[in-house]
Short mmCIF file of C-alpha atoms in Angstrom, two decimals:
data_model
loop_
_atom_site.label_atom_id
_atom_site.label_comp_id
_atom_site.label_asym_id
_atom_site.label_seq_id
_atom_site.Cartn_x
_atom_site.Cartn_y
_atom_site.Cartn_z
CA UNK A 25 97.58 87.37 84.63
CA UNK A 26 97.42 90.97 85.84
CA UNK A 27 98.62 91.71 89.37
CA UNK A 28 95.98 93.48 91.48
CA UNK A 29 97.19 96.03 94.01
CA UNK A 30 94.71 97.89 96.22
CA UNK A 31 95.84 101.27 97.53
CA UNK A 32 95.69 103.08 100.84
CA UNK A 33 96.50 106.79 100.79
CA UNK A 34 97.19 108.38 104.16
CA UNK A 35 96.62 111.89 105.51
CA UNK A 36 96.74 112.54 109.26
CA UNK A 37 96.75 108.80 109.89
CA UNK A 38 93.49 108.29 107.97
CA UNK A 39 92.70 106.34 104.81
CA UNK A 40 91.71 108.91 102.18
CA UNK A 41 91.45 109.46 98.45
CA UNK A 42 92.14 112.68 96.58
CA UNK A 43 90.77 113.84 93.25
CA UNK A 44 93.51 114.62 90.70
CA UNK A 45 95.98 114.98 93.57
CA UNK A 46 94.09 117.92 95.08
CA UNK A 47 94.57 117.95 98.86
CA UNK A 48 91.47 120.14 99.17
CA UNK A 49 89.39 117.48 97.39
CA UNK A 50 89.79 114.81 100.03
CA UNK A 51 87.43 111.99 100.99
CA UNK A 52 88.08 110.10 104.23
CA UNK A 53 87.18 106.41 104.01
CA UNK A 54 88.52 105.12 107.32
CA UNK A 55 90.24 106.38 110.45
CA UNK A 56 92.05 103.05 110.76
CA UNK A 57 94.16 102.16 107.69
CA UNK A 58 95.43 98.97 109.36
CA UNK A 59 91.86 97.65 109.54
CA UNK A 60 91.44 98.44 105.84
CA UNK A 61 94.65 96.57 105.08
CA UNK A 62 93.48 93.57 107.12
CA UNK A 63 90.23 93.53 105.12
CA UNK A 64 92.20 93.49 101.86
CA UNK A 65 94.22 90.52 103.07
CA UNK A 66 91.05 88.71 104.15
CA UNK A 67 89.67 89.18 100.64
CA UNK A 68 92.68 87.39 99.20
CA UNK A 69 94.97 90.21 98.14
CA UNK A 70 98.70 89.68 98.57
CA UNK A 71 100.07 93.15 97.95
CA UNK A 72 99.25 96.70 99.01
CA UNK A 73 100.28 100.14 97.75
CA UNK A 74 100.54 102.69 100.58
CA UNK A 75 101.07 106.40 99.93
CA UNK A 76 102.11 108.84 102.63
CA UNK A 77 100.43 111.98 101.28
CA UNK A 78 101.59 114.00 104.27
CA UNK A 79 105.11 112.84 103.44
CA UNK A 80 104.77 113.81 99.80
CA UNK A 81 103.68 117.30 100.84
CA UNK A 82 106.28 117.66 103.61
CA UNK A 83 109.20 116.24 101.57
CA UNK A 84 110.02 113.61 104.21
CA UNK A 85 108.44 110.43 105.54
CA UNK A 86 105.63 111.14 108.05
CA UNK A 87 103.15 108.29 108.59
CA UNK A 88 105.59 105.69 109.82
CA UNK A 89 103.34 104.43 112.61
CA UNK A 90 100.56 103.68 110.13
CA UNK A 91 102.99 101.75 107.95
CA UNK A 92 104.30 99.87 110.96
CA UNK A 93 100.75 99.01 112.06
CA UNK A 94 99.84 97.67 108.61
CA UNK A 95 102.93 95.49 108.28
CA UNK A 96 102.67 94.26 111.88
CA UNK A 97 99.06 93.17 111.48
CA UNK A 98 99.13 91.67 107.99
CA UNK A 99 101.43 89.59 105.81
CA UNK A 100 100.74 91.82 102.82
CA UNK A 101 103.69 92.76 100.63
CA UNK A 102 103.62 96.53 101.03
CA UNK A 103 105.14 99.03 98.66
CA UNK A 104 105.38 102.46 100.26
CA UNK A 105 105.78 105.89 98.71
CA UNK A 106 105.49 109.55 99.51
CA UNK A 107 108.19 111.91 100.76
CA UNK A 108 111.13 109.54 100.40
CA UNK A 109 113.94 112.01 99.82
CA UNK A 110 116.91 110.77 101.85
CA UNK A 111 118.73 107.60 102.86
CA UNK A 112 117.15 107.97 106.31
CA UNK A 113 113.64 108.03 104.77
CA UNK A 114 114.32 104.87 102.78
CA UNK A 115 115.84 103.08 105.77
CA UNK A 116 112.90 104.06 107.96
CA UNK A 117 110.36 102.77 105.45
CA UNK A 118 112.13 99.41 105.29
CA UNK A 119 112.52 99.33 109.09
CA UNK A 120 108.75 99.83 109.40
CA UNK A 121 108.16 96.74 107.28
CA UNK A 122 107.85 97.97 103.69
CA UNK A 123 108.91 95.32 101.18
CA UNK A 124 109.46 97.93 98.46
CA UNK A 125 109.46 101.69 98.13
CA UNK A 126 108.19 103.87 95.32
CA UNK A 127 110.40 106.85 94.55
CA UNK A 128 109.45 109.54 92.06
CA UNK A 129 110.66 113.07 92.83
CA UNK A 130 114.24 112.07 93.68
CA UNK A 131 114.50 110.22 90.37
CA UNK A 132 113.81 113.57 88.67
CA UNK A 133 115.78 115.95 90.89
CA UNK A 134 118.66 113.72 92.03
CA UNK A 135 119.26 110.94 89.50
CA UNK A 136 122.65 110.07 91.01
CA UNK A 137 121.06 109.44 94.41
CA UNK A 138 118.30 107.35 92.87
CA UNK A 139 120.85 105.28 90.95
CA UNK A 140 122.76 104.68 94.19
CA UNK A 141 119.57 103.42 95.86
CA UNK A 142 119.02 101.07 92.94
CA UNK A 143 122.49 99.61 93.44
CA UNK A 144 122.22 99.47 97.23
CA UNK A 145 118.75 97.98 97.63
CA UNK A 146 118.25 96.25 94.28
CA UNK A 147 115.81 96.76 91.44
CA UNK A 148 113.21 94.48 93.06
CA UNK A 149 112.88 96.82 96.07
CA UNK A 150 113.02 100.22 94.36
CA UNK A 151 110.01 101.12 92.20
CA UNK A 152 110.32 104.11 89.90
CA UNK A 153 107.34 106.41 90.37
CA UNK A 154 106.37 108.20 87.17
CA UNK A 155 103.46 110.55 87.79
CA UNK A 156 102.36 112.12 84.52
CA UNK A 157 100.41 115.24 83.62
CA UNK A 158 100.07 116.22 79.96
CA UNK A 159 102.91 113.88 79.06
CA UNK A 160 105.34 115.42 81.56
CA UNK A 161 106.56 113.89 84.83
CA UNK A 162 105.32 115.64 87.99
CA UNK A 163 107.03 115.75 91.38
CA UNK A 164 106.53 116.63 95.06
CA UNK A 165 103.05 115.24 95.56
CA UNK A 166 102.00 116.32 92.05
CA UNK A 167 102.49 119.96 93.01
CA UNK A 168 105.15 120.64 90.37
CA UNK A 169 105.59 119.64 86.75
CA UNK A 170 109.15 118.84 85.70
CA UNK A 171 110.70 119.32 82.26
CA UNK A 172 110.95 115.52 81.82
CA UNK A 173 108.87 113.84 79.13
CA UNK A 174 107.69 110.36 80.16
CA UNK A 175 109.23 108.03 77.58
CA UNK A 176 112.75 109.53 77.59
CA UNK A 177 112.58 109.62 81.40
CA UNK A 178 111.74 105.91 81.46
CA UNK A 179 114.37 105.12 78.84
CA UNK A 180 117.11 106.63 80.99
CA UNK A 181 116.16 104.55 84.03
CA UNK A 182 115.52 101.31 82.16
CA UNK A 183 119.11 101.67 80.99
CA UNK A 184 120.06 102.10 84.68
CA UNK A 185 118.39 98.77 85.47
CA UNK A 186 114.92 99.80 86.63
CA UNK A 187 112.46 96.94 86.20
CA UNK A 188 109.39 98.16 88.14
CA UNK A 189 107.54 101.39 87.29
CA UNK A 190 104.39 102.79 88.86
CA UNK A 191 102.85 105.16 86.32
CA UNK A 192 99.96 107.40 87.33
CA UNK A 193 98.02 109.62 84.97
CA UNK A 194 97.25 112.51 87.32
CA UNK A 195 94.42 113.86 85.20
CA UNK A 196 92.52 110.60 85.70
CA UNK A 197 93.35 109.87 89.33
CA UNK A 198 90.25 109.73 91.50
CA UNK A 199 87.99 110.64 88.57
CA UNK A 200 86.60 107.12 87.92
CA UNK A 201 86.71 107.87 84.21
CA UNK A 202 88.83 104.92 83.11
CA UNK A 203 92.60 104.44 82.94
CA UNK A 204 94.95 105.96 80.35
CA UNK A 205 94.92 102.79 78.23
CA UNK A 206 96.85 104.28 75.32
CA UNK A 207 99.53 105.72 77.60
CA UNK A 208 100.20 102.37 79.26
CA UNK A 209 100.07 100.53 75.95
CA UNK A 210 102.67 102.88 74.50
CA UNK A 211 104.97 102.31 77.47
CA UNK A 212 104.68 98.53 77.14
CA UNK A 213 105.26 98.74 73.40
CA UNK A 214 108.50 100.61 74.07
CA UNK A 215 109.59 98.48 77.07
CA UNK A 216 107.88 95.06 76.82
CA UNK A 217 109.83 93.50 79.73
CA UNK A 218 108.99 96.29 82.18
CA UNK A 219 106.80 95.46 85.17
CA UNK A 220 104.49 98.40 84.63
CA UNK A 221 101.95 99.21 87.34
CA UNK A 222 99.06 101.23 85.92
CA UNK A 223 97.47 103.74 88.27
CA UNK A 224 94.72 106.32 88.00
CA UNK A 225 91.14 106.27 86.76
CA UNK A 226 90.20 102.62 87.31
CA UNK A 227 86.41 102.60 87.62
CA UNK A 228 85.24 99.01 87.11
CA UNK A 229 86.12 95.36 86.64
CA UNK A 230 85.92 96.02 82.90
CA UNK A 231 88.75 98.56 83.13
CA UNK A 232 90.95 95.98 84.82
CA UNK A 233 90.03 93.34 82.24
CA UNK A 234 90.94 95.74 79.43
CA UNK A 235 94.33 96.48 81.02
CA UNK A 236 94.93 92.73 81.21
CA UNK A 237 93.96 92.30 77.55
CA UNK A 238 96.50 94.98 76.64
CA UNK A 239 99.25 93.13 78.46
CA UNK A 240 99.68 95.56 81.37
CA UNK A 241 101.40 93.57 84.15
CA UNK A 242 99.80 95.22 87.20
CA UNK A 243 97.21 97.76 88.29
CA UNK A 244 96.65 99.87 91.40
CA UNK A 245 93.09 100.81 92.34
CA UNK A 246 91.59 102.70 95.26
CA UNK A 247 88.57 104.92 94.88
CA UNK A 248 86.67 102.46 92.69
CA UNK A 249 86.97 99.89 95.47
CA UNK A 250 85.98 102.29 98.24
CA UNK A 251 83.00 103.53 96.22
CA UNK A 252 81.78 99.97 95.58
CA UNK A 253 82.35 100.08 91.82
CA UNK A 254 84.59 96.98 91.71
CA UNK A 255 83.23 93.49 92.35
CA UNK A 256 85.95 91.99 94.54
CA UNK A 257 84.48 88.50 94.34
CA UNK A 258 85.16 88.45 90.61
CA UNK A 259 88.61 89.98 90.94
CA UNK A 260 89.92 87.61 93.57
CA UNK A 261 88.94 84.50 91.63
CA UNK A 262 91.39 83.69 90.14
CA UNK A 263 93.33 86.93 89.66
CA UNK A 264 94.85 87.30 93.12
#
C-alpha cells in the first residue's frame, strides 16, 4: 500500500508552492503552516514532508521556528529538507523535532560528509534527495544542474547503505501534469528494495493509484491538494 505524504513548502514562514522550482512563480496558501499541518493530521495523515525553501536558497537552515511549531503541535512524523549543509544544520533540524531529514546537494558536492551522516544518524533518518532535470541531478534549490546522472548517482549511494530516496522530477513539479511514471518505474526496476518517494506532478487520485499499481512505495503531493484536485476522503480510507 502506497505511503501518502502531504507537503508543506515554506518561504518567509508561509506555506507556499512553486512552479518548476521558480521562486518568482510562488503561490501562498497559508500564513500559518502549523495550522495546515494540524489539518493534515486531523484528516488522518501520519507523515509530513516540509521544505525550507529559504534554506535551500540561502544554503543553511532558516525556518526553524516553523518546524518547531509543526512538531510541537502535531504528532506527525516530519521529514525536513532545504539548506542542510552542515552538522549544525542537521542537529538543529532534529532538535526542532524532525524525525528525518532530506539531503540532496551535500550528497552531490560532499559525498564523504553525506556518508558520515548516514553512519552517524542511520539510514532510517537520512533521506537521499535526488532532484532531477533532464536526467541529471540538480542542487541548491534546483538552481544548478550537476554532472551526475540519476541512476549511477543512486547506485553509488545504495552501495553506501541508503534505503530512502525522495526523487523529484523538477520539470513536472507544480505543473499538475502527472508524475514521471516511467522515471520512477525505472528506478524501482533497478533497485526494487528501495523506499522510493515519488515527487512532482501529482494532479489527481488517479495519479496516486497509478503509482501504487507500478509498485512505487510512497508519494509526496502538495499543489494538487491545495488546489482541491485530490479527494482526501478517498485517499485516507484505507491508504493512510
